[in-house]
PDB file of C-alpha atoms in Angstrom:
ATOM      1  CA  UNK M   1      -0.061  -0.146   0.012  1.00 52.00           C
ATOM      2  CA  UNK M   2       2.684   2.351   1.030  1.00 49.00           C
ATOM      3  CA  UNK M   3       4.649   1.584  -2.124  1.00 56.00           C
ATOM      4  CA  UNK M   4       1.718   2.359  -4.427  1.00 56.00           C
ATOM      5  CA  UNK M   5       1.208   5.862  -2.344  1.00 60.00           C
ATOM      6  CA  UNK M   6       4.748   6.637  -3.005  1.00 56.00           C
ATOM      7  CA  UNK M   7       4.704   5.749  -6.629  1.00 54.00           C
ATOM      8  CA  UNK M   8       1.619   7.892  -7.164  1.00 53.00           C
ATOM      9  CA  UNK M   9       3.165  10.927  -5.332  1.00 58.00           C
ATOM     10  CA  UNK M  10       6.227  10.757  -7.646  1.00 54.00           C
ATOM     11  CA  UNK M  11       4.339  10.550 -10.718  1.00 57.00           C
ATOM     12  CA  UNK M  12       1.948  13.531  -9.533  1.00 54.00           C
ATOM     13  CA  UNK M  13       4.874  15.652  -8.888  1.00 53.00           C
ATOM     14  CA  UNK M  14       6.550  14.626 -12.346  1.00 54.00           C
ATOM     15  CA  UNK M  15       3.594  15.769 -14.036  1.00 50.00           C
ATOM     16  CA  UNK M  16       3.478  19.184 -12.135  1.00 46.00           C
ATOM     17  CA  UNK M  17       7.037  19.689 -13.488  1.00 48.00           C
ATOM     18  CA  UNK M  18       6.072  19.134 -17.125  1.00 48.00           C
ATOM     19  CA  UNK M  19       3.142  21.349 -16.714  1.00 45.00           C
ATOM     20  CA  UNK M  20       5.208  24.064 -15.327  1.00 44.00           C
ATOM     21  CA  UNK M  21       7.719  23.635 -17.975  1.00 48.00           C
ATOM     22  CA  UNK M  22       4.987  23.689 -20.708  1.00 52.00           C
ATOM     23  CA  UNK M  23       3.818  27.127 -19.254  1.00 62.00           C
ATOM     24  CA  UNK M  24       6.976  28.891 -20.103  1.00 75.00           C
ATOM     25  CA  UNK M  25       7.132  31.915 -22.392  1.00 91.00           C
ATOM     26  CA  UNK M  26       6.583  31.144 -26.083  1.00 94.00           C
ATOM     27  CA  UNK M  27       9.436  32.094 -28.405  1.00 95.00           C
ATOM     28  CA  UNK M  28      10.448  34.711 -29.099  1.00 96.00           C
ATOM     29  CA  UNK M  29       9.329  35.762 -25.655  1.00 96.00           C
ATOM     30  CA  UNK M  30      11.618  35.213 -22.795  1.00 97.00           C
ATOM     31  CA  UNK M  31      12.448  35.716 -19.200  1.00 96.00           C
ATOM     32  CA  UNK M  32      16.225  34.586 -19.317  1.00 96.00           C
ATOM     33  CA  UNK M  33      18.788  33.322 -21.657  1.00 96.00           C
ATOM     34  CA  UNK M  34      17.954  29.782 -21.209  1.00 95.00           C
ATOM     35  CA  UNK M  35      14.655  30.226 -22.924  1.00 96.00           C
ATOM     36  CA  UNK M  36      16.727  31.532 -25.973  1.00 96.00           C
ATOM     37  CA  UNK M  37      19.606  29.106 -25.692  1.00 95.00           C
ATOM     38  CA  UNK M  38      18.036  26.564 -28.359  1.00 94.00           C
ATOM     39  CA  UNK M  39      18.315  29.214 -30.925  1.00 94.00           C
ATOM     40  CA  UNK M  40      21.803  30.567 -29.720  1.00 95.00           C
ATOM     41  CA  UNK M  41      20.333  33.675 -28.905  1.00 97.00           C
ATOM     42  CA  UNK M  42      19.891  36.066 -25.756  1.00 97.00           C
ATOM     43  CA  UNK M  43      17.054  37.347 -23.887  1.00 97.00           C
ATOM     44  CA  UNK M  44      16.881  41.246 -24.185  1.00 96.00           C
ATOM     45  CA  UNK M  45      14.011  43.145 -23.046  1.00 95.00           C
ATOM     46  CA  UNK M  46      11.620  40.149 -22.669  1.00 96.00           C
ATOM     47  CA  UNK M  47      12.591  38.852 -26.125  1.00 97.00           C
ATOM     48  CA  UNK M  48      15.088  36.346 -27.770  1.00 98.00           C
ATOM     49  CA  UNK M  49      17.550  38.452 -29.832  1.00 98.00           C
ATOM     50  CA  UNK M  50      20.838  37.891 -31.767  1.00 97.00           C
ATOM     51  CA  UNK M  51      22.929  39.655 -29.215  1.00 98.00           C
ATOM     52  CA  UNK M  52      22.974  41.716 -26.098  1.00 96.00           C
ATOM     53  CA  UNK M  53      26.379  43.161 -26.231  1.00 96.00           C
ATOM     54  CA  UNK M  54      29.094  43.755 -28.790  1.00 96.00           C
ATOM     55  CA  UNK M  55      31.168  40.509 -27.633  1.00 95.00           C
ATOM     56  CA  UNK M  56      28.279  38.353 -28.763  1.00 96.00           C
ATOM     57  CA  UNK M  57      28.852  39.629 -32.559  1.00 96.00           C
ATOM     58  CA  UNK M  58      31.307  37.523 -34.587  1.00 93.00           C
ATOM     59  CA  UNK M  59      33.528  39.200 -37.391  1.00 91.00           C
ATOM     60  CA  UNK M  60      35.616  42.385 -37.792  1.00 92.00           C
ATOM     61  CA  UNK M  61      33.714  45.600 -37.405  1.00 94.00           C
ATOM     62  CA  UNK M  62      30.568  44.023 -36.095  1.00 96.00           C
ATOM     63  CA  UNK M  63      28.567  45.450 -33.159  1.00 97.00           C
ATOM     64  CA  UNK M  64      25.314  44.888 -31.319  1.00 97.00           C
ATOM     65  CA  UNK M  65      22.776  47.428 -32.170  1.00 96.00           C
ATOM     66  CA  UNK M  66      19.081  47.001 -30.766  1.00 94.00           C
ATOM     67  CA  UNK M  67      19.660  43.318 -30.501  1.00 97.00           C
ATOM     68  CA  UNK M  68      20.924  42.765 -34.021  1.00 96.00           C
ATOM     69  CA  UNK M  69      24.585  42.234 -35.037  1.00 97.00           C
ATOM     70  CA  UNK M  70      25.635  44.726 -37.688  1.00 96.00           C
ATOM     71  CA  UNK M  71      28.673  46.145 -39.312  1.00 94.00           C
ATOM     72  CA  UNK M  72      29.834  49.460 -37.481  1.00 94.00           C
ATOM     73  CA  UNK M  73      29.087  52.554 -39.797  1.00 93.00           C
ATOM     74  CA  UNK M  74      32.135  53.811 -41.350  1.00 95.00           C
ATOM     75  CA  UNK M  75      34.091  50.520 -40.801  1.00 97.00           C
ATOM     76  CA  UNK M  76      36.322  49.285 -43.572  1.00 96.00           C
ATOM     77  CA  UNK M  77      39.185  46.815 -44.388  1.00 94.00           C
ATOM     78  CA  UNK M  78      40.521  44.976 -47.354  1.00 91.00           C
ATOM     79  CA  UNK M  79      37.023  43.388 -48.239  1.00 91.00           C
ATOM     80  CA  UNK M  80      34.975  46.168 -47.052  1.00 93.00           C
ATOM     81  CA  UNK M  81      35.347  49.262 -49.138  1.00 94.00           C
ATOM     82  CA  UNK M  82      34.360  52.818 -48.431  1.00 96.00           C
ATOM     83  CA  UNK M  83      31.685  54.575 -50.287  1.00 94.00           C
ATOM     84  CA  UNK M  84      32.454  57.075 -52.965  1.00 94.00           C
ATOM     85  CA  UNK M  85      35.833  58.693 -52.846  1.00 93.00           C
ATOM     86  CA  UNK M  86      36.150  58.049 -49.238  1.00 96.00           C
ATOM     87  CA  UNK M  87      39.397  56.628 -48.139  1.00 96.00           C
ATOM     88  CA  UNK M  88      40.164  53.737 -45.445  1.00 97.00           C
ATOM     89  CA  UNK M  89      42.435  54.719 -42.683  1.00 96.00           C
ATOM     90  CA  UNK M  90      42.895  52.363 -39.456  1.00 95.00           C
ATOM     91  CA  UNK M  91      39.669  50.693 -40.491  1.00 96.00           C
ATOM     92  CA  UNK M  92      37.590  54.036 -40.480  1.00 96.00           C
ATOM     93  CA  UNK M  93      36.240  55.507 -43.714  1.00 97.00           C
ATOM     94  CA  UNK M  94      37.252  59.270 -43.997  1.00 97.00           C
ATOM     95  CA  UNK M  95      37.856  62.144 -46.405  1.00 97.00           C
ATOM     96  CA  UNK M  96      39.586  61.428 -49.800  1.00 97.00           C
ATOM     97  CA  UNK M  97      42.528  63.351 -48.624  1.00 97.00           C
ATOM     98  CA  UNK M  98      43.992  65.203 -45.658  1.00 97.00           C
ATOM     99  CA  UNK M  99      46.714  66.972 -47.440  1.00 95.00           C
ATOM    100  CA  UNK M 100      48.279  67.226 -50.933  1.00 93.00           C
ATOM    101  CA  UNK M 101      50.453  64.186 -50.550  1.00 94.00           C
ATOM    102  CA  UNK M 102      47.356  62.105 -50.855  1.00 95.00           C
ATOM    103  CA  UNK M 103      46.364  63.486 -54.131  1.00 95.00           C
ATOM    104  CA  UNK M 104      47.821  62.484 -57.628  1.00 93.00           C
ATOM    105  CA  UNK M 105      48.603  64.288 -60.861  1.00 91.00           C
ATOM    106  CA  UNK M 106      47.430  67.729 -61.563  1.00 92.00           C
ATOM    107  CA  UNK M 107      45.252  67.698 -58.430  1.00 93.00           C
ATOM    108  CA  UNK M 108      45.341  69.253 -54.789  1.00 92.00           C
ATOM    109  CA  UNK M 109      43.712  68.613 -51.638  1.00 94.00           C
ATOM    110  CA  UNK M 110      40.655  71.136 -50.909  1.00 92.00           C
ATOM    111  CA  UNK M 111      37.969  70.398 -48.549  1.00 92.00           C
ATOM    112  CA  UNK M 112      38.832  66.795 -48.082  1.00 96.00           C
ATOM    113  CA  UNK M 113      38.719  66.028 -51.830  1.00 96.00           C
ATOM    114  CA  UNK M 114      41.119  65.910 -54.510  1.00 96.00           C
ATOM    115  CA  UNK M 115      40.286  68.335 -57.083  1.00 94.00           C
ATOM    116  CA  UNK M 116      42.017  69.738 -60.281  1.00 93.00           C
ATOM    117  CA  UNK M 117      44.421  72.420 -59.641  1.00 93.00           C
ATOM    118  CA  UNK M 118      42.997  75.808 -61.210  1.00 94.00           C
ATOM    119  CA  UNK M 119      45.108  77.810 -63.821  1.00 93.00           C
ATOM    120  CA  UNK M 120      45.193  80.565 -61.210  1.00 94.00           C
ATOM    121  CA  UNK M 121      44.161  81.648 -57.778  1.00 91.00           C
ATOM    122  CA  UNK M 122      44.439  79.693 -54.669  1.00 86.00           C
ATOM    123  CA  UNK M 123      45.664  76.105 -55.170  1.00 84.00           C
ATOM    124  CA  UNK M 124      47.435  76.910 -58.467  1.00 89.00           C
ATOM    125  CA  UNK M 125      51.004  76.447 -59.214  1.00 88.00           C
ATOM    126  CA  UNK M 126      51.156  79.927 -60.297  1.00 88.00           C
ATOM    127  CA  UNK M 127      48.367  81.959 -58.729  1.00 90.00           C
ATOM    128  CA  UNK M 128      48.783  85.151 -60.640  1.00 93.00           C
ATOM    129  CA  UNK M 129      47.672  85.682 -64.489  1.00 93.00           C
ATOM    130  CA  UNK M 130      49.885  87.290 -67.005  1.00 91.00           C
ATOM    131  CA  UNK M 131      49.541  91.138 -67.663  1.00 86.00           C
ATOM    132  CA  UNK M 132      46.451  92.160 -69.407  1.00 80.00           C
ATOM    133  CA  UNK M 133      44.338  89.307 -67.982  1.00 87.00           C
ATOM    134  CA  UNK M 134      42.738  88.389 -64.637  1.00 87.00           C
ATOM    135  CA  UNK M 135      41.749  85.332 -62.807  1.00 92.00           C
ATOM    136  CA  UNK M 136      38.006  84.390 -62.976  1.00 88.00           C
ATOM    137  CA  UNK M 137      36.863  81.155 -61.542  1.00 88.00           C
ATOM    138  CA  UNK M 138      40.198  79.786 -61.484  1.00 91.00           C
ATOM    139  CA  UNK M 139      41.004  80.677 -65.167  1.00 92.00           C
ATOM    140  CA  UNK M 140      42.868  83.422 -66.736  1.00 93.00           C
ATOM    141  CA  UNK M 141      40.629  85.699 -68.855  1.00 88.00           C
ATOM    142  CA  UNK M 142      41.525  88.562 -71.070  1.00 86.00           C
ATOM    143  CA  UNK M 143      40.682  91.600 -68.921  1.00 84.00           C
ATOM    144  CA  UNK M 144      37.725  93.511 -70.311  1.00 87.00           C
ATOM    145  CA  UNK M 145      37.406  97.419 -70.191  1.00 88.00           C
ATOM    146  CA  UNK M 146      34.229  98.804 -68.509  1.00 90.00           C
ATOM    147  CA  UNK M 147      32.720 101.369 -70.626  1.00 91.00           C
ATOM    148  CA  UNK M 148      29.617 101.963 -68.795  1.00 88.00           C
ATOM    149  CA  UNK M 149      30.994 105.327 -67.365  1.00 75.00           C
ATOM    150  CA  UNK M 150      30.787 104.024 -63.657  1.00 51.00           C
ATOM    151  CA  UNK M 151      34.159 102.192 -64.070  1.00 44.00           C
ATOM    152  CA  UNK M 152      37.688 103.712 -64.170  1.00 42.00           C
ATOM    153  CA  UNK M 153      38.418 102.706 -67.704  1.00 45.00           C
ATOM    154  CA  UNK M 154      36.451 105.264 -69.640  1.00 48.00           C
ATOM    155  CA  UNK M 155      33.061 105.737 -71.179  1.00 51.00           C
ATOM    156  CA  UNK M 156      30.299 108.327 -70.232  1.00 63.00           C
ATOM    157  CA  UNK M 157      27.909 108.366 -67.319  1.00 75.00           C
ATOM    158  CA  UNK M 158      24.115 108.276 -67.542  1.00 94.00           C
ATOM    159  CA  UNK M 159      22.465 110.070 -70.381  1.00 96.00           C
ATOM    160  CA  UNK M 160      19.447 112.459 -69.322  1.00 98.00           C
ATOM    161  CA  UNK M 161      16.338 113.178 -71.291  1.00 98.00           C
ATOM    162  CA  UNK M 162      13.883 115.997 -71.366  1.00 98.00           C
ATOM    163  CA  UNK M 163      10.235 115.323 -69.849  1.00 98.00           C
ATOM    164  CA  UNK M 164       8.250 112.927 -71.995  1.00 98.00           C
ATOM    165  CA  UNK M 165      11.075 112.600 -74.610  1.00 98.00           C
ATOM    166  CA  UNK M 166      13.436 110.180 -75.944  1.00 98.00           C
ATOM    167  CA  UNK M 167      15.829 111.730 -78.199  1.00 98.00           C
ATOM    168  CA  UNK M 168      19.548 112.107 -77.437  1.00 97.00           C
ATOM    169  CA  UNK M 169      20.129 115.708 -76.419  1.00 97.00           C
ATOM    170  CA  UNK M 170      23.006 117.624 -78.034  1.00 97.00           C
ATOM    171  CA  UNK M 171      24.468 118.101 -74.477  1.00 96.00           C
ATOM    172  CA  UNK M 172      24.440 114.529 -73.693  1.00 96.00           C
ATOM    173  CA  UNK M 173      26.124 113.064 -76.886  1.00 95.00           C
ATOM    174  CA  UNK M 174      29.538 113.758 -75.771  1.00 93.00           C
ATOM    175  CA  UNK M 175      28.955 110.861 -73.121  1.00 93.00           C
ATOM    176  CA  UNK M 176      27.743 108.609 -75.769  1.00 94.00           C
ATOM    177  CA  UNK M 177      30.655 109.408 -78.132  1.00 94.00           C
ATOM    178  CA  UNK M 178      32.776 108.600 -75.136  1.00 92.00           C
ATOM    179  CA  UNK M 179      31.207 105.148 -74.681  1.00 93.00           C
ATOM    180  CA  UNK M 180      31.489 104.348 -78.270  1.00 94.00           C
ATOM    181  CA  UNK M 181      35.215 105.132 -78.459  1.00 93.00           C
ATOM    182  CA  UNK M 182      35.677 102.978 -75.439  1.00 91.00           C
ATOM    183  CA  UNK M 183      33.855  99.910 -76.883  1.00 92.00           C
ATOM    184  CA  UNK M 184      35.392 100.191 -80.306  1.00 92.00           C
ATOM    185  CA  UNK M 185      39.028 100.404 -78.609  1.00 87.00           C
ATOM    186  CA  UNK M 186      38.818  96.491 -78.116  1.00 80.00           C
ATOM    187  CA  UNK M 187      38.649  93.995 -75.050  1.00 85.00           C
ATOM    188  CA  UNK M 188      35.435  95.913 -73.754  1.00 90.00           C
ATOM    189  CA  UNK M 189      32.638  94.331 -71.889  1.00 91.00           C
ATOM    190  CA  UNK M 190      29.238  94.182 -73.410  1.00 94.00           C
ATOM    191  CA  UNK M 191      26.774  96.755 -72.281  1.00 96.00           C
ATOM    192  CA  UNK M 192      23.209  96.594 -71.144  1.00 96.00           C
ATOM    193  CA  UNK M 193      21.195  99.798 -71.657  1.00 97.00           C
ATOM    194  CA  UNK M 194      18.647 100.587 -68.859  1.00 97.00           C
ATOM    195  CA  UNK M 195      15.897 103.105 -69.719  1.00 98.00           C
ATOM    196  CA  UNK M 196      14.359 105.151 -66.792  1.00 98.00           C
ATOM    197  CA  UNK M 197      11.607 107.569 -66.117  1.00 98.00           C
ATOM    198  CA  UNK M 198      10.363 109.776 -63.498  1.00 98.00           C
ATOM    199  CA  UNK M 199       7.192 109.243 -61.465  1.00 97.00           C
ATOM    200  CA  UNK M 200       4.620 111.068 -63.693  1.00 97.00           C
ATOM    201  CA  UNK M 201       2.337 109.088 -66.092  1.00 96.00           C
ATOM    202  CA  UNK M 202       1.095 105.539 -65.597  1.00 98.00           C
ATOM    203  CA  UNK M 203       3.452 102.511 -64.987  1.00 97.00           C
ATOM    204  CA  UNK M 204       2.598 101.059 -68.399  1.00 97.00           C
ATOM    205  CA  UNK M 205       3.299 104.276 -70.283  1.00 98.00           C
ATOM    206  CA  UNK M 206       6.605 104.700 -68.428  1.00 98.00           C
ATOM    207  CA  UNK M 207       7.651 101.231 -69.027  1.00 98.00           C
ATOM    208  CA  UNK M 208       7.251 101.893 -72.619  1.00 98.00           C
ATOM    209  CA  UNK M 209       8.952 105.315 -72.552  1.00 98.00           C
ATOM    210  CA  UNK M 210      11.764 103.928 -70.703  1.00 98.00           C
ATOM    211  CA  UNK M 211      12.238 101.244 -73.552  1.00 98.00           C
ATOM    212  CA  UNK M 212      12.279 104.027 -76.057  1.00 99.00           C
ATOM    213  CA  UNK M 213      15.006 105.801 -74.252  1.00 98.00           C
ATOM    214  CA  UNK M 214      17.113 102.731 -74.090  1.00 98.00           C
ATOM    215  CA  UNK M 215      16.431 101.817 -77.632  1.00 98.00           C
ATOM    216  CA  UNK M 216      17.420 105.527 -78.605  1.00 98.00           C
ATOM    217  CA  UNK M 217      20.972 105.092 -76.725  1.00 98.00           C
ATOM    218  CA  UNK M 218      21.524 101.857 -78.580  1.00 98.00           C
ATOM    219  CA  UNK M 219      20.701 103.162 -82.024  1.00 98.00           C
ATOM    220  CA  UNK M 220      23.054 106.144 -81.324  1.00 98.00           C
ATOM    221  CA  UNK M 221      26.130 103.906 -80.342  1.00 97.00           C
ATOM    222  CA  UNK M 222      25.305 101.508 -83.280  1.00 98.00           C
ATOM    223  CA  UNK M 223      25.371 104.635 -85.620  1.00 98.00           C
ATOM    224  CA  UNK M 224      28.981 105.406 -84.345  1.00 97.00           C
ATOM    225  CA  UNK M 225      30.174 101.759 -85.135  1.00 97.00           C
ATOM    226  CA  UNK M 226      29.309  99.786 -82.159  1.00 96.00           C
ATOM    227  CA  UNK M 227      28.310  96.138 -82.789  1.00 96.00           C
ATOM    228  CA  UNK M 228      24.753  95.840 -82.184  1.00 96.00           C
ATOM    229  CA  UNK M 229      25.302  92.180 -80.898  1.00 96.00           C
ATOM    230  CA  UNK M 230      27.080  93.531 -77.731  1.00 96.00           C
ATOM    231  CA  UNK M 231      24.240  95.828 -76.609  1.00 97.00           C
ATOM    232  CA  UNK M 232      21.041  94.868 -75.093  1.00 97.00           C
ATOM    233  CA  UNK M 233      18.278  97.090 -73.692  1.00 98.00           C
ATOM    234  CA  UNK M 234      15.737  96.988 -70.701  1.00 98.00           C
ATOM    235  CA  UNK M 235      13.265  99.313 -69.236  1.00 98.00           C
ATOM    236  CA  UNK M 236      12.603  99.720 -65.469  1.00 98.00           C
ATOM    237  CA  UNK M 237      10.055 102.652 -66.150  1.00 98.00           C
ATOM    238  CA  UNK M 238       9.651 104.644 -62.978  1.00 98.00           C
ATOM    239  CA  UNK M 239      10.531 101.684 -60.709  1.00 97.00           C
ATOM    240  CA  UNK M 240      14.322 102.524 -60.098  1.00 97.00           C
ATOM    241  CA  UNK M 241      14.539 106.052 -59.195  1.00 97.00           C
ATOM    242  CA  UNK M 242      18.081 107.792 -58.945  1.00 96.00           C
ATOM    243  CA  UNK M 243      16.574 110.419 -56.534  1.00 96.00           C
ATOM    244  CA  UNK M 244      13.646 110.409 -54.464  1.00 96.00           C
ATOM    245  CA  UNK M 245      11.230 113.455 -54.381  1.00 95.00           C
ATOM    246  CA  UNK M 246       8.342 114.674 -56.187  1.00 96.00           C
ATOM    247  CA  UNK M 247      10.118 117.840 -57.655  1.00 97.00           C
ATOM    248  CA  UNK M 248      11.721 118.891 -60.914  1.00 96.00           C
ATOM    249  CA  UNK M 249      15.321 118.419 -59.010  1.00 96.00           C
ATOM    250  CA  UNK M 250      14.651 114.904 -58.501  1.00 97.00           C
ATOM    251  CA  UNK M 251      12.654 114.176 -61.746  1.00 98.00           C
ATOM    252  CA  UNK M 252      15.516 115.494 -63.807  1.00 97.00           C
ATOM    253  CA  UNK M 253      17.992 112.866 -62.415  1.00 97.00           C
ATOM    254  CA  UNK M 254      15.340 109.953 -63.031  1.00 98.00           C
ATOM    255  CA  UNK M 255      14.825 110.598 -66.656  1.00 98.00           C
ATOM    256  CA  UNK M 256      17.907 108.760 -67.838  1.00 98.00           C
ATOM    257  CA  UNK M 257      19.577 105.987 -69.537  1.00 97.00           C
ATOM    258  CA  UNK M 258      22.301 104.101 -67.735  1.00 96.00           C
ATOM    259  CA  UNK M 259      24.851 101.630 -69.057  1.00 95.00           C
ATOM    260  CA  UNK M 260      25.831  98.451 -67.191  1.00 94.00           C
ATOM    261  CA  UNK M 261      28.886  96.496 -68.205  1.00 91.00           C
ATOM    262  CA  UNK M 262      27.986  92.690 -68.683  1.00 89.00           C
TER     263      UNK M 262
END
């Protein structure tokens, strides 16, 4: 009788153990690493994950991030290349160059990249240009004369007009003659002729009048031998006054054609 009772107690305790085991977390949920051991994983925040710390990740440059093993950002070696023109130094991707010694041929290091040396200016073997030329965007270009009248190389200043007129007045022709002579001397910049008006009249009328004034100046220069292809016109009407005020002193300065080197 006692033997049967002991056997039944042992059988009952075994069944209880099986039930307890069967009631553990369902994968991928976990309470400890033992619940993840069958998959070779680790318990992290209640779930089985590939890793919990960097030492659990195999391979050069691998690290644990949010439970997954992944290659460290910026890592490089003989088999893992850097993106673009970046260069691998001490297993870290970095700038293409740190100084000129890392650049080849006719290039130099600027801002971490090897770029072609300019003909002139910063980074050039010879930063200055020959006489008669200037450095523009890293290239030597023939210096162009500014004939607008605002520059130091010649030409006349603004040409002024009478009220509601667009003909070139005799006392303004010397300015136009100087501009024409400057432009025909060679190596001069093209000109944009801007027509302006005073505030009297509608905006539409003044835009048209400003265009007639600019066109009159263009035709005058052409009559003196200036190439038409080097002249352009635009009208600003009353929108860009040279002087503010509603009086003849201001209006006289605003009825004009100006010349802008291009």
